[in-house]
Coordinates of C-alpha atoms and ligand atoms in Angstrom, one line a residue:
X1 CA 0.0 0.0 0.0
X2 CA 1.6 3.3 -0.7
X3 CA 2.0 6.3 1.8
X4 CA 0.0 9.3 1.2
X5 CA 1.8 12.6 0.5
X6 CA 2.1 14.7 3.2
X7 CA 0.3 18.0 3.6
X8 CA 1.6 21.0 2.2
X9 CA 1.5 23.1 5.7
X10 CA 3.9 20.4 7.4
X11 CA 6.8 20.8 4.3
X12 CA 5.9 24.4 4.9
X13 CA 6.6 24.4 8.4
X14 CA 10.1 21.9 7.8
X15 CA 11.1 24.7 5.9
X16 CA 10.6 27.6 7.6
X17 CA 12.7 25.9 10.6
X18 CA 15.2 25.2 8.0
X19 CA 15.5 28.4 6.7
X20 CA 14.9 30.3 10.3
X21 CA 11.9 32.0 9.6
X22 CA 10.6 30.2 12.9
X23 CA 13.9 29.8 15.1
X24 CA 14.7 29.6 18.3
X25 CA 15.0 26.1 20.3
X26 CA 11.5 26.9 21.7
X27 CA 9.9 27.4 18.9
X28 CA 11.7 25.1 16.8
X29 CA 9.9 22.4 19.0
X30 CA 6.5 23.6 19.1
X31 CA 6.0 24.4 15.4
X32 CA 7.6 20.4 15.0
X33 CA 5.2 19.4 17.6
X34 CA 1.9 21.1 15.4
X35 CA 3.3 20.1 12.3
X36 CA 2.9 16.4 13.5
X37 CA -0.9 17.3 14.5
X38 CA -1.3 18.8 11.0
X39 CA 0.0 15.8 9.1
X40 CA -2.7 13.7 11.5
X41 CA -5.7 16.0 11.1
X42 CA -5.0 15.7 7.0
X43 CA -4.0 12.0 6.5
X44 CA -6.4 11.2 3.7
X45 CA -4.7 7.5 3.4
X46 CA -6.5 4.1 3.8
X47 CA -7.9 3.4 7.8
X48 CA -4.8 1.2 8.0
X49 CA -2.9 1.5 11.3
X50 CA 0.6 0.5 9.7
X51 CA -0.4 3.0 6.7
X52 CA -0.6 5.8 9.1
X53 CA 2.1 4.9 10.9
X54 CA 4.8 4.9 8.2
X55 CA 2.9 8.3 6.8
X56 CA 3.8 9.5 10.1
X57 CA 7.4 8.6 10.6
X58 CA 8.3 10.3 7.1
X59 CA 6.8 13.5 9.0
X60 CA 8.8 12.7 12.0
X61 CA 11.8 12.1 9.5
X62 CA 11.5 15.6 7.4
X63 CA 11.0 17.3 10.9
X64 CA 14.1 15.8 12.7
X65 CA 16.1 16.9 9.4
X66 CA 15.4 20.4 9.1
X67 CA 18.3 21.7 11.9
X68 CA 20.6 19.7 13.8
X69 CA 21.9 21.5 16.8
X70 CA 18.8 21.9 19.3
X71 CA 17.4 18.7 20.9
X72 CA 14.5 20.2 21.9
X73 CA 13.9 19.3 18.3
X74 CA 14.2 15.8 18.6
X75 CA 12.7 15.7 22.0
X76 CA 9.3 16.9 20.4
X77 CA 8.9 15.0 17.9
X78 CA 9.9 11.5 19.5
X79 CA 7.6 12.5 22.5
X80 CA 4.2 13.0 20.1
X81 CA 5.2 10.1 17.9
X82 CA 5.2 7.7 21.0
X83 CA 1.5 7.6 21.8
X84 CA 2.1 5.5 17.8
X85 CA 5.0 4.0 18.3
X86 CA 4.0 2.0 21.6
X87 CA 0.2 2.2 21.7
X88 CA -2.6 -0.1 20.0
X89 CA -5.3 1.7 18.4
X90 CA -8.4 0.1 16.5
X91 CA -8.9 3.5 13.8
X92 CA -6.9 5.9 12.1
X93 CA -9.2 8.3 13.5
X94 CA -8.3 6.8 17.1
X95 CA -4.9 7.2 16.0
X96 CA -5.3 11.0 14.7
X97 CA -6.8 11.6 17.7
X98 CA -3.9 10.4 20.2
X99 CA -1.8 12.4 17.9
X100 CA -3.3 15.4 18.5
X101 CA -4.3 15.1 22.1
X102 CA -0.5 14.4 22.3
X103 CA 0.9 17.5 20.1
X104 CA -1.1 19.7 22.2
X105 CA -0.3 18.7 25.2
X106 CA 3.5 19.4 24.3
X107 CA 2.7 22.9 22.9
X108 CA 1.0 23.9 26.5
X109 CA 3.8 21.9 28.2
X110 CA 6.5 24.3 26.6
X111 CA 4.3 27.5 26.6
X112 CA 4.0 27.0 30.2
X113 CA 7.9 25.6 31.0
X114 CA 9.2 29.8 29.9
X115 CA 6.6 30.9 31.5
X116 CA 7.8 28.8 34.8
X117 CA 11.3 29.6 34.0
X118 CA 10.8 32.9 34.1
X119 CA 9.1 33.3 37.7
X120 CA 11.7 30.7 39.0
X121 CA 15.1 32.6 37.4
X122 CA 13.6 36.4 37.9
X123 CA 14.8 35.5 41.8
X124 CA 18.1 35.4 40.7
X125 CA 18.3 39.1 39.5
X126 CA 18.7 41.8 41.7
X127 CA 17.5 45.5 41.7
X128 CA 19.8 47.7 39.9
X129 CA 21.7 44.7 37.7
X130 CA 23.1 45.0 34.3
X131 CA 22.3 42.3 32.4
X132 CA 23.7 41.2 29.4
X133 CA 22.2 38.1 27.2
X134 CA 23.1 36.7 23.8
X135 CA 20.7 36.1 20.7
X136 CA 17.2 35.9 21.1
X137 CA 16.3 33.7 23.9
X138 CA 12.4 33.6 24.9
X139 CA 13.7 31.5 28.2
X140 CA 16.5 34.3 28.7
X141 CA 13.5 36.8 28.2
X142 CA 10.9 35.6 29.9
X143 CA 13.4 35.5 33.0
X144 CA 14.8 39.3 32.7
X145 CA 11.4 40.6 32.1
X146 CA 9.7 38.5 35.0
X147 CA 12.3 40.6 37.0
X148 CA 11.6 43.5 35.7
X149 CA 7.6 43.4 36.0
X150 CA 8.4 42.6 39.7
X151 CA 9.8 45.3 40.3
X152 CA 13.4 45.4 39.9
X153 CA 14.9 47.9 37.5
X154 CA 17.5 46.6 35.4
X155 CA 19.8 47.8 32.4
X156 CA 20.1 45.3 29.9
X157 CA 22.8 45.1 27.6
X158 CA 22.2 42.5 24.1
X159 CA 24.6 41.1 21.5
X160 CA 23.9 41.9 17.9
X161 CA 24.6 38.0 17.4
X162 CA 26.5 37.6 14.0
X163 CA 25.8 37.3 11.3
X164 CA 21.7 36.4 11.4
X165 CA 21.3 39.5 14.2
X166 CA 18.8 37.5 16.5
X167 CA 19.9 40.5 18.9
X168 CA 17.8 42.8 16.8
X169 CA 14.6 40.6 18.1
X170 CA 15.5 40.5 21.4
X171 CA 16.1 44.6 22.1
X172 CA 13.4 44.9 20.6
X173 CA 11.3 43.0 22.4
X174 CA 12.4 44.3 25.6
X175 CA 12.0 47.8 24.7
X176 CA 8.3 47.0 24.0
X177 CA 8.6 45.1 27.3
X178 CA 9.2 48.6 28.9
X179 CA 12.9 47.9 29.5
X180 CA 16.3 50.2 29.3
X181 CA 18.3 48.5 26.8
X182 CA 21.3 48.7 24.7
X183 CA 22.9 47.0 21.9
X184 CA 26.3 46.4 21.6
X185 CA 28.4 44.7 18.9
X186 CA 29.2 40.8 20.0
X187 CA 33.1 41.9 19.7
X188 CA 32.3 44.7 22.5
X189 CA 31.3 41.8 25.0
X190 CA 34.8 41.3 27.1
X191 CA 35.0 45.4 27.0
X192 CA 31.9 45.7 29.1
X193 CA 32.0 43.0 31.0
X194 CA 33.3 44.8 34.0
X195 CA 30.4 47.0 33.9
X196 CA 28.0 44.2 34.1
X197 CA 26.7 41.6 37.2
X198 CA 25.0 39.0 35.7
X199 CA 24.7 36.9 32.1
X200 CA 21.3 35.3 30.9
X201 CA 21.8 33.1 28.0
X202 CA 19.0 30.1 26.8
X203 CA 20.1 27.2 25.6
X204 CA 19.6 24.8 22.0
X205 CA 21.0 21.6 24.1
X206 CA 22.1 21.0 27.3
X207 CA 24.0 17.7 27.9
X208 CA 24.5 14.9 30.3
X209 CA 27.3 16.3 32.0
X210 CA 25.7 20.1 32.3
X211 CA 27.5 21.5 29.4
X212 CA 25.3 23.7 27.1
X213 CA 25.0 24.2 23.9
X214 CA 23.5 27.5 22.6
X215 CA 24.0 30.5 19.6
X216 CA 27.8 30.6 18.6
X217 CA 29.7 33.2 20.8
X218 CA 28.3 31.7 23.8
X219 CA 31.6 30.3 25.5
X220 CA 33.2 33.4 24.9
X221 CA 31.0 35.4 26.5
X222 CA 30.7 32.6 29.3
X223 CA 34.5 33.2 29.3
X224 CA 34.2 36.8 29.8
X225 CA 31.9 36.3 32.5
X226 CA 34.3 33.9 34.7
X227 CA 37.1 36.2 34.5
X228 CA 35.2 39.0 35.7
X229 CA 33.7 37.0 38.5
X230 CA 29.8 37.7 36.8
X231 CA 27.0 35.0 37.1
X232 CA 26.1 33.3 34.3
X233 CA 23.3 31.8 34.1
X234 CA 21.5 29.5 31.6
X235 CA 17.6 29.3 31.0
X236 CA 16.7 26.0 29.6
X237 CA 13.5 24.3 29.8
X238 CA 13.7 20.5 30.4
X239 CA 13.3 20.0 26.5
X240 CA 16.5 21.6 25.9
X241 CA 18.0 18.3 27.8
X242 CA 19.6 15.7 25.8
X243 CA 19.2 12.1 26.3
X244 CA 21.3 11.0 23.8
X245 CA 24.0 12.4 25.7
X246 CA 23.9 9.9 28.6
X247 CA 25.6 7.5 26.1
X248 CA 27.9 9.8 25.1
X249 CA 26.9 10.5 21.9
X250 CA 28.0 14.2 20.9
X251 CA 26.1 17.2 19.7
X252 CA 26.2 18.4 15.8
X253 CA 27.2 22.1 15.4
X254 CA 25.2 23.3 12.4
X255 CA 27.5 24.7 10.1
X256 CA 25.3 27.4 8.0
X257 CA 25.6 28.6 4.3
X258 CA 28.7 31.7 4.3
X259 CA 26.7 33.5 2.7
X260 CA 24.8 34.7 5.9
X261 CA 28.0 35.9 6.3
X262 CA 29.6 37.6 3.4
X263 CA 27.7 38.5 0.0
X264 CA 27.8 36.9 -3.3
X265 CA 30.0 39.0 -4.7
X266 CA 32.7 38.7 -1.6
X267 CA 32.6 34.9 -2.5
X268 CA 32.8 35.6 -6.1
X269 CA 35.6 37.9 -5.8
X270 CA 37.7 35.8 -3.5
X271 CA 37.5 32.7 -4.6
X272 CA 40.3 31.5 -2.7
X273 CA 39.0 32.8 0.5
X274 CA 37.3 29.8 3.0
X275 CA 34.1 30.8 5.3
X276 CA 33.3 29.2 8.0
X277 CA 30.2 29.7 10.0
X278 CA 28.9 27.9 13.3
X279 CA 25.8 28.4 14.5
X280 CA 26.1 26.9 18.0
X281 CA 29.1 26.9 20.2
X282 CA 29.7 24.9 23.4
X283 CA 29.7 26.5 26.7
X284 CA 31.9 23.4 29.9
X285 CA 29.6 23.5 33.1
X286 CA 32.7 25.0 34.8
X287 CA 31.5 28.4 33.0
X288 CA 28.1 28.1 34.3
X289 CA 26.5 29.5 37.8
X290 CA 23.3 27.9 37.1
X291 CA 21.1 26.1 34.7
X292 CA 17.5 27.5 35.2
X293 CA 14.4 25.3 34.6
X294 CA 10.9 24.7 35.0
X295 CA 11.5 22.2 37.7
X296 CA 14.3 24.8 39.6
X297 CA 17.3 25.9 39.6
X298 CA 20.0 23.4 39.1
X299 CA 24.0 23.3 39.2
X300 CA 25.1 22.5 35.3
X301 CA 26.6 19.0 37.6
X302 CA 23.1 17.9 38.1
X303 CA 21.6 18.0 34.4
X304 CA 21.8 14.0 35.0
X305 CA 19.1 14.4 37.7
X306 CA 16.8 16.2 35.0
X307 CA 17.7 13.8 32.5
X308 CA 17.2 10.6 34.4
X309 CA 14.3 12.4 36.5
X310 CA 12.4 13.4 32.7
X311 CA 14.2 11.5 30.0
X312 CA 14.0 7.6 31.8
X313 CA 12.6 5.5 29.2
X314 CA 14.7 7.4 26.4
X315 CA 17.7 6.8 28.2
X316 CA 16.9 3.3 28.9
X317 CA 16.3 2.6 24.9
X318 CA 19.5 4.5 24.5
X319 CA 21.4 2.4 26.1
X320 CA 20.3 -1.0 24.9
X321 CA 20.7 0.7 21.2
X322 CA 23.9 1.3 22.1
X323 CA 24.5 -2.3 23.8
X324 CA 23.0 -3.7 20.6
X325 CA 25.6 -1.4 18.6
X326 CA 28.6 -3.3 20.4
X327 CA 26.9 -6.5 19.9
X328 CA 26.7 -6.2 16.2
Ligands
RUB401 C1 18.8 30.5 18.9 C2 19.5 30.3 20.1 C3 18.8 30.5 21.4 C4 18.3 29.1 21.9 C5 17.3 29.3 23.0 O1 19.5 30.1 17.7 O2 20.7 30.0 20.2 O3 19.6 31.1 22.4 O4 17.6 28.5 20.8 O5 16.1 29.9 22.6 P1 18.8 30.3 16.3 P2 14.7 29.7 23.3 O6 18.4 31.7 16.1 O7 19.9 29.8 15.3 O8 17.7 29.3 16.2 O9 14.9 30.0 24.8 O10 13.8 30.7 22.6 O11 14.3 28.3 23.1

């Protein structure tokens, strides 16, 4: 039996993550997440259980592809596609329904985890701080302008964030917010430092051993911080957490097209010239004060704790994949 096409609005949606016209680890996992409830409410395919199933794995499949760096990626779209992968259902309209139920209960779950984060973290700022954060962050921003609806008034300082300018978004939105705010170039970072007292930073992937992985320029600034004897913090909802970790298994770095960072002509020009450009960078837990979450503040050591607390049965089918792996 073949495998219906899927809908147009889920390739849409795969490519607007691929092409960053929805971005940001957050996000990146919702939209996944109701692209998998679109493909369900439009299968138009046989009421064939295995049908529907395969239909639904080439969705999980085109999702998963689109960006490789944040595992809140991942994380979404294995957690709707497991009410199929390990439950019975007697329809396709049963299934559908699971589907959704299941999409939309992740979309409320992360809505509600920034939200969380940003009532728990806005106790860690302090009245009259200067805060600097990196890229756009809606977990970095929901904890500065918790703080800054309770009352304490803080100057915030943002990156540009080279070469895609994510920093653009996020004075902006704090301005609207109400907030004092300044951009700076990321290269002015280490200048300032000494006039800051804290850093608030999200996070794409945060891994077994508490290291985090977030917008490229991230370890520097983490770097700046430590020498300069700042906080740095890290706001990371427990879908930022990386199961495949546990086993050791290492985080891709997206490499991006160069020409996000010189134009055409540059490359045309200089033909001998190489470009390199990272979107993600890796910041050790020895750089970070705390990792914030929905479910509290945690030491970067104990991202285990979330993982094995959250992540359980993933980890436990990690590990016998990677037991099989040796066997084979
Ligand atoms: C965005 C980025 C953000 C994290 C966390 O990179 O690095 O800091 O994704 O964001 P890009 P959030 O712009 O390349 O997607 O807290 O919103 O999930």
């Amino acid at each position: 039996m073949s495998t219906p096409k899927l809908p147009e609005e889920t390739y849409a949606i795969a490519e607007d993550i691929k092409t960053m016209r929805i971005r940001g680890a957050g996000r990146i996992a919702r939209a996944a997440a109701r692209a998998l409830e679109i493909a369900a409410e439009k299968y138009s395919g046989p009421d064939d259980i295995a049908t529907f199933k395969k239909y639904m794995e080439q969705a999980a499949k085109l999702l998963k592809s689109t960006r490789p760096t944040a595992v809140s990626l991942p994380n979404a779209v294995n957690y709707v596609m497991r009410v199929l992968r390990e439950s019975e259902y007697r329809s396709v309209k049963e299934a559908v329904e699971a589907v959704i139920e299941r999409a939309e209960k992740f979309i409320q779950y992360s809505k509600s985890a920034t939200k969380k984060i940003g009532e728990i973290g806005s106790r860690l700022l302090e009245d009259g701080d200067r805060v600097l954060t990196h890229c756009n962050s809606s977990a970095a921003l929901s904890v500065i302008i918790e703080a800054w609806r309770r009352g304490k008034d803080l100057e915030v300082y943002a990156t540009e964030t080279r070469p895609k300018f994510q920093g653009h978004i996020t004075v902006t939105k704090l301005a609207e917010a109400g907030l004092t705010v300044t951009l700076i170039p990321d290269s002015a970072v280490r200048l300032l430092m000494k006039r800051l007292d804290k850093v608030v930073v999200g996070a794409d992937t945060v891994t077994a051993n508490g290291a985090v992985i977030n917008k490229v320029g991230t370890s520097q600034i983490a770097l700046a911080a430590k020498e300069h004897n700042v906080n740095f913090f890290v706001a990371a909802e427990s879908i930022k957490f990386s199961p495949h970790t546990v086993i050791g298994e290492l985080v891709t770095i997206e490499e991006r097209s160069p020409l996000e960072v010189v134009p055409q002509e540059f490359l045309e020009r200089n033909p001998g010239i190489r470009i390199r450009n990272p979107a993600f960078d890796v910041t050790p837990p020895e750089y970070i004060d705390a990792i914030i979450t929905e479910l509290g503040v945690i030491p970067p050591q104990a991202a285990i704790m979330i993982l094995v607390e959250e992540y359980r049965r993933e980890i436990r089918d990690e590990l016998l994949r990677a037991t099989e792996d040796l066997e084979e």
